[in-house]
mmCIF file of C-alpha atoms in Angstrom:
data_model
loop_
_atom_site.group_PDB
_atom_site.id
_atom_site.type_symbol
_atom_site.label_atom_id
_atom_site.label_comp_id
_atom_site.label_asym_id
_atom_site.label_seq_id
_atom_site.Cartn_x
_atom_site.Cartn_y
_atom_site.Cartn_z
ATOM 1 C CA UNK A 205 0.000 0.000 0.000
ATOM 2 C CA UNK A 206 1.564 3.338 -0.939
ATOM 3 C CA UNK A 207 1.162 6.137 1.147
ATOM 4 C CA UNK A 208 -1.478 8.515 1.211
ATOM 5 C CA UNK A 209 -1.688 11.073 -0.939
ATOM 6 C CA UNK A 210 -2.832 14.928 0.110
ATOM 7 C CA UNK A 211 -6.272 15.476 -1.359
ATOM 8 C CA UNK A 212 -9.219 17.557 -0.038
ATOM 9 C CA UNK A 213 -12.937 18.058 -0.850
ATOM 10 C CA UNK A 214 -14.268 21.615 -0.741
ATOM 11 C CA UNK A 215 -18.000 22.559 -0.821
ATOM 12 C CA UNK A 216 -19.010 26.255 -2.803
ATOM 13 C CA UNK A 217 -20.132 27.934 -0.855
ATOM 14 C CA UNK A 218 -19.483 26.827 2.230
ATOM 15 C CA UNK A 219 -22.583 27.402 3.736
ATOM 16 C CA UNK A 220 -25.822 25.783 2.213
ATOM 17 C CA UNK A 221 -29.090 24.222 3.203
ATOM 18 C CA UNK A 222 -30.958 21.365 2.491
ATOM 19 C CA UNK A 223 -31.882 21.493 -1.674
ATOM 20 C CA UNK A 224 -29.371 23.842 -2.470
ATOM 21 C CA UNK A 225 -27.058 23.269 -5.346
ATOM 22 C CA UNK A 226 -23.760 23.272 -4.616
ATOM 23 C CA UNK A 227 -20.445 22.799 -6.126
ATOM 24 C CA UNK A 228 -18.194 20.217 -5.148
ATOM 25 C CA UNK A 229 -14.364 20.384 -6.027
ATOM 26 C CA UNK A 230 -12.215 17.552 -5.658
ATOM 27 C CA UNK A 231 -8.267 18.175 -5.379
ATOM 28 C CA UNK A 232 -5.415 15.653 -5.549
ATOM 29 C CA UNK A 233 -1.528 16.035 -5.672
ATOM 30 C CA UNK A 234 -0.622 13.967 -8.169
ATOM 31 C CA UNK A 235 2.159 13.710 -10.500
ATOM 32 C CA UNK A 236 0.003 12.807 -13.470
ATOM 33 C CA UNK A 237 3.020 11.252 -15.748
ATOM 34 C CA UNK A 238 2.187 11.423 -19.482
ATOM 35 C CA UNK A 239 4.935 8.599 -20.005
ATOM 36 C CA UNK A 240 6.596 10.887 -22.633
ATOM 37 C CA UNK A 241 8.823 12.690 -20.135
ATOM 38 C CA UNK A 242 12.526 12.158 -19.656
ATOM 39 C CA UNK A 243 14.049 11.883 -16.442
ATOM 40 C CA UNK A 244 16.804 14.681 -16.115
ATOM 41 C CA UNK A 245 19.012 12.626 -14.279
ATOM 42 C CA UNK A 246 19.002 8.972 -15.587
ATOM 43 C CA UNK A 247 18.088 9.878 -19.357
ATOM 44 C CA UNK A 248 15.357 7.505 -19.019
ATOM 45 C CA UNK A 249 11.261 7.679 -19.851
ATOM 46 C CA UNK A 250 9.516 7.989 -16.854
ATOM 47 C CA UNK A 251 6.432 5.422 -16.474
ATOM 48 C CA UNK A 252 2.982 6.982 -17.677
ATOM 49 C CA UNK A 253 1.495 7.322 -13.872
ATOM 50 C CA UNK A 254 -1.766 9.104 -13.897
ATOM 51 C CA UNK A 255 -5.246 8.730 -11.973
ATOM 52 C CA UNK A 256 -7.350 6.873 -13.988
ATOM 53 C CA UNK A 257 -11.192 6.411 -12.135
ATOM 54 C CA UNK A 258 -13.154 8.444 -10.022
ATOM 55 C CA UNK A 259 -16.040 7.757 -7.582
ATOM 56 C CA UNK A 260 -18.301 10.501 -5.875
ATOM 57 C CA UNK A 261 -20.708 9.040 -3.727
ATOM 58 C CA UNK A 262 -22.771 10.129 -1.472
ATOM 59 C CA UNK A 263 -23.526 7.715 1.787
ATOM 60 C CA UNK A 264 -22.241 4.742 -0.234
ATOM 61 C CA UNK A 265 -24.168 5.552 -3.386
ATOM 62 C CA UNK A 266 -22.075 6.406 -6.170
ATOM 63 C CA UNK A 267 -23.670 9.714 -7.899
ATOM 64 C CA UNK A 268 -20.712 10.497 -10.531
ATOM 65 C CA UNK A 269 -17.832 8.799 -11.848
ATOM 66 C CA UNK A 270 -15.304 9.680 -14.079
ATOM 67 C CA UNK A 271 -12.787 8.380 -16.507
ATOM 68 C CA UNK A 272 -9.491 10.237 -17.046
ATOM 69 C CA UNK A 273 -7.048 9.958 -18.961
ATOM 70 C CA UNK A 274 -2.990 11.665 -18.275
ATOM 71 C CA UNK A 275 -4.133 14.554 -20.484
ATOM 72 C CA UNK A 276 -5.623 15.858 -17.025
ATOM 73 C CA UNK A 277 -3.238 18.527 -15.473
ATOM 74 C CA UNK A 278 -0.778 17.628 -12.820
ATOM 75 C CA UNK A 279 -1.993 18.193 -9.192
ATOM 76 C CA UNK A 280 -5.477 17.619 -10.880
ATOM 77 C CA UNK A 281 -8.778 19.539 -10.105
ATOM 78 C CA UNK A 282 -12.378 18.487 -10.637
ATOM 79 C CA UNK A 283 -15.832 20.063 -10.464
ATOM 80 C CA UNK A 284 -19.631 18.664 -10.416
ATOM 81 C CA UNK A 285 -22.994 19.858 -8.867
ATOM 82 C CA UNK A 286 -24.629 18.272 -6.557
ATOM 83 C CA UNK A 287 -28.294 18.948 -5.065
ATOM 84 C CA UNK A 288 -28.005 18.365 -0.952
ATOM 85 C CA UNK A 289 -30.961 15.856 0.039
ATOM 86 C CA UNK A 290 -29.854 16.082 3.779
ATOM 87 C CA UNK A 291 -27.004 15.075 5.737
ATOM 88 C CA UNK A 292 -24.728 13.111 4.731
ATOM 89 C CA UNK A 293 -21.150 11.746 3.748
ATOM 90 C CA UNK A 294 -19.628 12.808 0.700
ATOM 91 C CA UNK A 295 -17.177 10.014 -0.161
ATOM 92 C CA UNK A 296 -14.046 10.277 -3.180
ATOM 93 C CA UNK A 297 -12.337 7.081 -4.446
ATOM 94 C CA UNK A 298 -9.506 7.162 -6.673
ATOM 95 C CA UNK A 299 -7.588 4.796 -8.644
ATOM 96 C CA UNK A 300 -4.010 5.224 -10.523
ATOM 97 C CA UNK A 301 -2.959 3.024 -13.225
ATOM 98 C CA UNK A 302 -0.776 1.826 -11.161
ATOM 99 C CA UNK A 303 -2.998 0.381 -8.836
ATOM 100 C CA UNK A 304 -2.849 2.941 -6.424
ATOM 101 C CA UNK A 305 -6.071 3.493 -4.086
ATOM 102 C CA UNK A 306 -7.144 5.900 -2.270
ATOM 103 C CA UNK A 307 -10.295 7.416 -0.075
ATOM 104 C CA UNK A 308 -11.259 10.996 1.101
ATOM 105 C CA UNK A 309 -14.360 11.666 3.010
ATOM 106 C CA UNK A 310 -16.594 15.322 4.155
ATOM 107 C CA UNK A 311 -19.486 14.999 6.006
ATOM 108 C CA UNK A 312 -21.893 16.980 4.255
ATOM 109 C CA UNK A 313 -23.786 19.407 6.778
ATOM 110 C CA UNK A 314 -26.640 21.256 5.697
ATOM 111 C CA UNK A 315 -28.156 24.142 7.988
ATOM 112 C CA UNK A 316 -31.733 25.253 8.216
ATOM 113 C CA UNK B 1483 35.694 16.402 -49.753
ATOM 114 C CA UNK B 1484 37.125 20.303 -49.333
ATOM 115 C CA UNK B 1485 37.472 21.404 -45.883
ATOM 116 C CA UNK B 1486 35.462 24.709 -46.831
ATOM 117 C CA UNK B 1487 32.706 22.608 -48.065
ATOM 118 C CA UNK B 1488 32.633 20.153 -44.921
ATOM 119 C CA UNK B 1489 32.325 23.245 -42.892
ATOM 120 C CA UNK B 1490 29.692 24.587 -44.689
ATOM 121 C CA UNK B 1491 27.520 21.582 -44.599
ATOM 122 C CA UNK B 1492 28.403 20.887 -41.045
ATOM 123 C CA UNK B 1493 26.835 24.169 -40.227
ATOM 124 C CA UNK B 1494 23.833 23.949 -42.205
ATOM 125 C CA UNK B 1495 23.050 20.651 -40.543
ATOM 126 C CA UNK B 1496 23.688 21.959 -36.821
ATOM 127 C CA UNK B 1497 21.494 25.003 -37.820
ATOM 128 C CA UNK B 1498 18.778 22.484 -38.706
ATOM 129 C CA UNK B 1499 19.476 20.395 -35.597
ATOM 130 C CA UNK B 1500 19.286 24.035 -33.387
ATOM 131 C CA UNK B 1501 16.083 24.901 -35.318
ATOM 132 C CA UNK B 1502 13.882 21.499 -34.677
ATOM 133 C CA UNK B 1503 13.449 22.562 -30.659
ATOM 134 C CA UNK B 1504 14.190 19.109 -28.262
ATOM 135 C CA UNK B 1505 10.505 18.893 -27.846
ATOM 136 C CA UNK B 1506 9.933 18.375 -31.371
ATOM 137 C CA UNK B 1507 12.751 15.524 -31.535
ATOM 138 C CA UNK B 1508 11.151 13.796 -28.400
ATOM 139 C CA UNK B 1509 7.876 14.031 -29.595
ATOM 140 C CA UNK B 1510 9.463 11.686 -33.046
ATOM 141 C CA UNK B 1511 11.255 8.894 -31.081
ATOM 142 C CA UNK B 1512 9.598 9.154 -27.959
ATOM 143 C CA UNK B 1513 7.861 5.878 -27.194
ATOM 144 C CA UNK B 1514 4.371 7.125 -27.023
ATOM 145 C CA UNK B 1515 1.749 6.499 -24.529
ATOM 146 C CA UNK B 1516 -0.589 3.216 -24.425
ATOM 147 C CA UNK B 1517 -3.411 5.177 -25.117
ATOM 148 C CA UNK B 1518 -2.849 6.755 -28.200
ATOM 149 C CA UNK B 1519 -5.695 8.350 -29.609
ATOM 150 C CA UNK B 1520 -6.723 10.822 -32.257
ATOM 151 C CA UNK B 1521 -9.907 12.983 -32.419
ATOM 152 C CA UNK B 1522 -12.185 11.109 -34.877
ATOM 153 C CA UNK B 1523 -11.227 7.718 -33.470
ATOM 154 C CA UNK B 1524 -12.438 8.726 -29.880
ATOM 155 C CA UNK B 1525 -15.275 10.463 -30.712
ATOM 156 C CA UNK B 1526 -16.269 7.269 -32.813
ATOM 157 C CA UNK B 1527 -15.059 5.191 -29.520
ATOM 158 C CA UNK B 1528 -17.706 7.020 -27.576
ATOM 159 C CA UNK B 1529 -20.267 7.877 -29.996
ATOM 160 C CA UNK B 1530 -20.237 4.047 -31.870
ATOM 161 C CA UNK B 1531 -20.655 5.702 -34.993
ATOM 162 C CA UNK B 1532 -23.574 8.033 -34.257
ATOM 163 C CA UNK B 1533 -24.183 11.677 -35.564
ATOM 164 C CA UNK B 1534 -22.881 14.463 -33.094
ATOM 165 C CA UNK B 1535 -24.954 17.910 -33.513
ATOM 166 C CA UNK B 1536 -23.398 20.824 -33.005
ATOM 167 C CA UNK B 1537 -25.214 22.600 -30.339
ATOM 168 C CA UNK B 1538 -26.046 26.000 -28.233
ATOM 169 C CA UNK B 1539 -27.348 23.924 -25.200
ATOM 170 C CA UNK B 1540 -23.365 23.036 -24.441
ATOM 171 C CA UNK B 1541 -21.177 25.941 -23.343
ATOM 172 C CA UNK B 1542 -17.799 25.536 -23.111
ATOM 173 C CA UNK B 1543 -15.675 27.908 -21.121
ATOM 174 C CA UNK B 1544 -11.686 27.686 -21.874
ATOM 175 C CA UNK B 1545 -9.126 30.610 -22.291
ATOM 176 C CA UNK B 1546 -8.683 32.050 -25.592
ATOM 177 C CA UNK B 1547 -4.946 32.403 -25.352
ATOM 178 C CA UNK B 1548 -3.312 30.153 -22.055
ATOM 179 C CA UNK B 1549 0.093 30.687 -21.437
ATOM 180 C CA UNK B 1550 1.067 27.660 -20.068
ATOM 181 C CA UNK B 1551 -0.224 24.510 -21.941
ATOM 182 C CA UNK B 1552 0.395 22.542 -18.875
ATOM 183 C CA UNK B 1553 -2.880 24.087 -16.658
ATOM 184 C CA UNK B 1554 -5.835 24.825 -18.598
ATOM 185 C CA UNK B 1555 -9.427 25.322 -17.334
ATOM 186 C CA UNK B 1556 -11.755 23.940 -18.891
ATOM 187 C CA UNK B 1557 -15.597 24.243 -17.794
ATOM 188 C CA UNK B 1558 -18.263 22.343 -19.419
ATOM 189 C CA UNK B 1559 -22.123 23.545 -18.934
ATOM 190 C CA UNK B 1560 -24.922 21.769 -20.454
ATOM 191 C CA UNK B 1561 -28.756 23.119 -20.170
ATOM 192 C CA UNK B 1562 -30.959 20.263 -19.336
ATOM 193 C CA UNK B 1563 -33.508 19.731 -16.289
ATOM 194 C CA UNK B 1564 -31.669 17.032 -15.014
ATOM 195 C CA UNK B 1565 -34.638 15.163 -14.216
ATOM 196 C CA UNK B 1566 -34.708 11.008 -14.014
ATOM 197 C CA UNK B 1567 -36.327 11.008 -17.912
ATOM 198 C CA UNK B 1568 -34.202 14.352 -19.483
ATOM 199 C CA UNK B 1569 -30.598 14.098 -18.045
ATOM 200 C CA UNK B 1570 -27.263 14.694 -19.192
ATOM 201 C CA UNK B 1571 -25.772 11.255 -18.574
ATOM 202 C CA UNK B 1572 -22.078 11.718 -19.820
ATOM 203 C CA UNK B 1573 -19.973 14.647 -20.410
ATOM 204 C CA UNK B 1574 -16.399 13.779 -22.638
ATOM 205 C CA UNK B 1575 -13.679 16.242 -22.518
ATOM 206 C CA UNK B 1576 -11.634 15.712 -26.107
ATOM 207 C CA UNK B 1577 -8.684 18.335 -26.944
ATOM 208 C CA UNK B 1578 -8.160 17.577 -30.275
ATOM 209 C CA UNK B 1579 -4.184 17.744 -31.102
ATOM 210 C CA UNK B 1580 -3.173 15.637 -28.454
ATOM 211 C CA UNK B 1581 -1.553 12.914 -28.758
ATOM 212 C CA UNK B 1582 -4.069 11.068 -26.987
ATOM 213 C CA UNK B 1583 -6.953 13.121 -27.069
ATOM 214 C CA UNK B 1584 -9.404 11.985 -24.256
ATOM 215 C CA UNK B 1585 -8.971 14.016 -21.338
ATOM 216 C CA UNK B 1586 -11.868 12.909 -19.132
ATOM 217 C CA UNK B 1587 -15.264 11.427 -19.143
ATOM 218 C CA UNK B 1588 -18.094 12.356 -16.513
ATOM 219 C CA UNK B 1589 -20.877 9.992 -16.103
ATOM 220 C CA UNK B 1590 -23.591 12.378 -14.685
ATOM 221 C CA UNK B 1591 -26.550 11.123 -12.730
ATOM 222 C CA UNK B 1592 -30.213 12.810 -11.826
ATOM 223 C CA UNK B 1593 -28.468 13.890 -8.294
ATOM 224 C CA UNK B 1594 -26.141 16.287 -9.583
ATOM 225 C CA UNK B 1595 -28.965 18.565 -10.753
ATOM 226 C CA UNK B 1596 -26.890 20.611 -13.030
ATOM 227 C CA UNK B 1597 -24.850 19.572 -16.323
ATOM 228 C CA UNK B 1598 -21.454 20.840 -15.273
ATOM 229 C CA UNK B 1599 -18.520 19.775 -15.172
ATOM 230 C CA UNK B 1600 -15.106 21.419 -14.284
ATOM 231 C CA UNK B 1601 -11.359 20.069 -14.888
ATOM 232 C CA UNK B 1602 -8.159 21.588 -15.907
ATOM 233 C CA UNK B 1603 -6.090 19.768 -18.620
ATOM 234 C CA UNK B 1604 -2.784 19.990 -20.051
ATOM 235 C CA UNK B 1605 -2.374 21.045 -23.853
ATOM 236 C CA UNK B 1606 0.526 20.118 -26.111
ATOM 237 C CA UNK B 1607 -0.125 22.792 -28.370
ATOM 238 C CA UNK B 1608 -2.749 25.420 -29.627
ATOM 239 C CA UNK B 1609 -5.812 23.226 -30.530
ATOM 240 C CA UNK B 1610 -9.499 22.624 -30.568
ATOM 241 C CA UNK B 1611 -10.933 21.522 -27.164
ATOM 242 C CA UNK B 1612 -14.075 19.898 -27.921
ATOM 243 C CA UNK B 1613 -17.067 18.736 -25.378
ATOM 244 C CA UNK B 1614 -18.954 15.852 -26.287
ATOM 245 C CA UNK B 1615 -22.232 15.433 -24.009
ATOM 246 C CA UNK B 1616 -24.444 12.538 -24.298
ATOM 247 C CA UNK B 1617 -27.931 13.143 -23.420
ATOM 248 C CA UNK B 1618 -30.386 10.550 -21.712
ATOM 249 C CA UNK B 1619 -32.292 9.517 -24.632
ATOM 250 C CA UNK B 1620 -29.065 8.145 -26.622
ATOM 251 C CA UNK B 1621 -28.549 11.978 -28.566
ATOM 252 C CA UNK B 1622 -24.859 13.146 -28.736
ATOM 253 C CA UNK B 1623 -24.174 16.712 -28.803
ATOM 254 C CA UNK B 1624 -20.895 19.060 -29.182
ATOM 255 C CA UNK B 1625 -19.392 21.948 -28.802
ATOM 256 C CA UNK B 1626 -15.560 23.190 -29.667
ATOM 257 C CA UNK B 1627 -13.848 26.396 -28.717
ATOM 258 C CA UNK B 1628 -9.924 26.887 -29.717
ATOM 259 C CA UNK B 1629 -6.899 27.497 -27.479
ATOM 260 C CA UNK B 1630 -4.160 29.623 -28.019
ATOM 261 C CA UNK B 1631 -0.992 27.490 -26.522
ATOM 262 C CA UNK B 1632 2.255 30.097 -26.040
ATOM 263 C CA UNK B 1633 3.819 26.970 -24.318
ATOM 264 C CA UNK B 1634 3.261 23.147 -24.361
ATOM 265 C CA UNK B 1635 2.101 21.315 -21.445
ATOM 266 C CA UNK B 1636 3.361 17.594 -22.941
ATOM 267 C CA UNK B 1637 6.986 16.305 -22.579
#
């Protein structure tokens, strides 16, 4: 198991109730290899290493999931809407082509 | 062989060799990436051979001119109701030059109550990025915008 990478979840804007839409942005440091790189120092390719699948779900139910390919900017940044039914745990999963998982979790608090 | 004409021809060919930049040369002998893909093969890839319409419902927000190829914002918005019968179920990012030219897909569901869809991708050069958005009831629609790339985001 590699270790954890730094990712958050961020909710626009930060305060909501319940059937607002809001924006939820997903971050991730991540190298994102293209595979067509050169290492400075050895003079050799480095691997293609890139997130490949997404998962937004929402208490255990996925809602949106995403393909992506290493065209995807290092570091990488995603968007999507969501409508909040209630409370509730917004849950990322992550996979790399390398086999790399990983989990991030918000609780998603609505007020009024 | 004269020695004047050696030199000559030896600087010709260095001038050449100064001129094509070291991406260019990379970009020839580089072993490229396992998914290699041009524009019309992955539209077909999603589409399955299918008409795409060119339409006003999809807007596409991207910078005209980005100066670095290696961040660029790309926002996707696609009118719809979002309801269980009328949704956008899939949003595809293409940029059209790249070497492999899918840059993400976004199966949408009724939950998300809005068509949108935000990303930044990396550009190899100035090129079309185009939005492909696949409606609920099997219709694909597009829309393209160009980029002005001052420097490459690939290799």
């Amino acid at each position: 198991m590699a270790e954890a990478r730094k990712s958050m979840i961020k909710f626009k804007p930060k305060k909501f109730k319940v059937d607002d839409i809001i924006k939820i942005d997903f971050i991730v440091i991540h190298p994102m290899e293209t595979g067509m790189k050169k290492d400075k120092k050895t003079g050799e390719m480095k691997p293609a290493h890139f997130i490949d699948s997404i998962t937004f779900s929402l208490d255990g139910k996925p809602f949106t999931t995403m393909k992506v390919w290493e065209t995807v900017s290092t570091n990488p940044y995603f968007s999507v809407n969501l409508k909040v039914p209630g409370k509730g745990k917004i849950t990322v999963d992550y996979t790399d082509n390398m086999g790399e998982k990983n989990t991030k979790s918000k609780k998603l608090k609505p007020k009024g | 062989m004269k020695r004047r004409n050696f030199i000559k021809g030896f600087c010709a060919a260095s001038a050449v060799a100064v001129t094509m930049t070291p991406s260019v040369l990379l970009a020839k002998d580089a072993p490229k990436s396992a998914n290699q893909l041009t524009l019309d093969m992955a539209i077909k890839a999603i589409t399955g051979g299918k008409d795409v319409a060119q339409s006003d419902k999809v807007s596409l927000t991207v910078p005209e001119i980005a100066e670095n190829g290696a961040v660029v914002p790309v926002k996707v918005h696609v009118e719809s109701p979002m309801t269980d019968a009328d949704h956008v179920k899939a949003i595809h990012v293409l940029a059209s030059k790249n070497s492999n030219s899918r840059c993400a897909d976004v199966m949408l569901t009724p939950l998300n109550a809005k068509g949108y869809f935000a990303t930044r991708v990396k550009l190899g050069g100035t090129q079309d990025i185009v939005a492909l958005v696949e409606m609920s009831d099997g219709t694909f629609l597009k829309a393209s915008k160009p980029v002005k790339v001052t420097i490459g985001g690939c290799g």
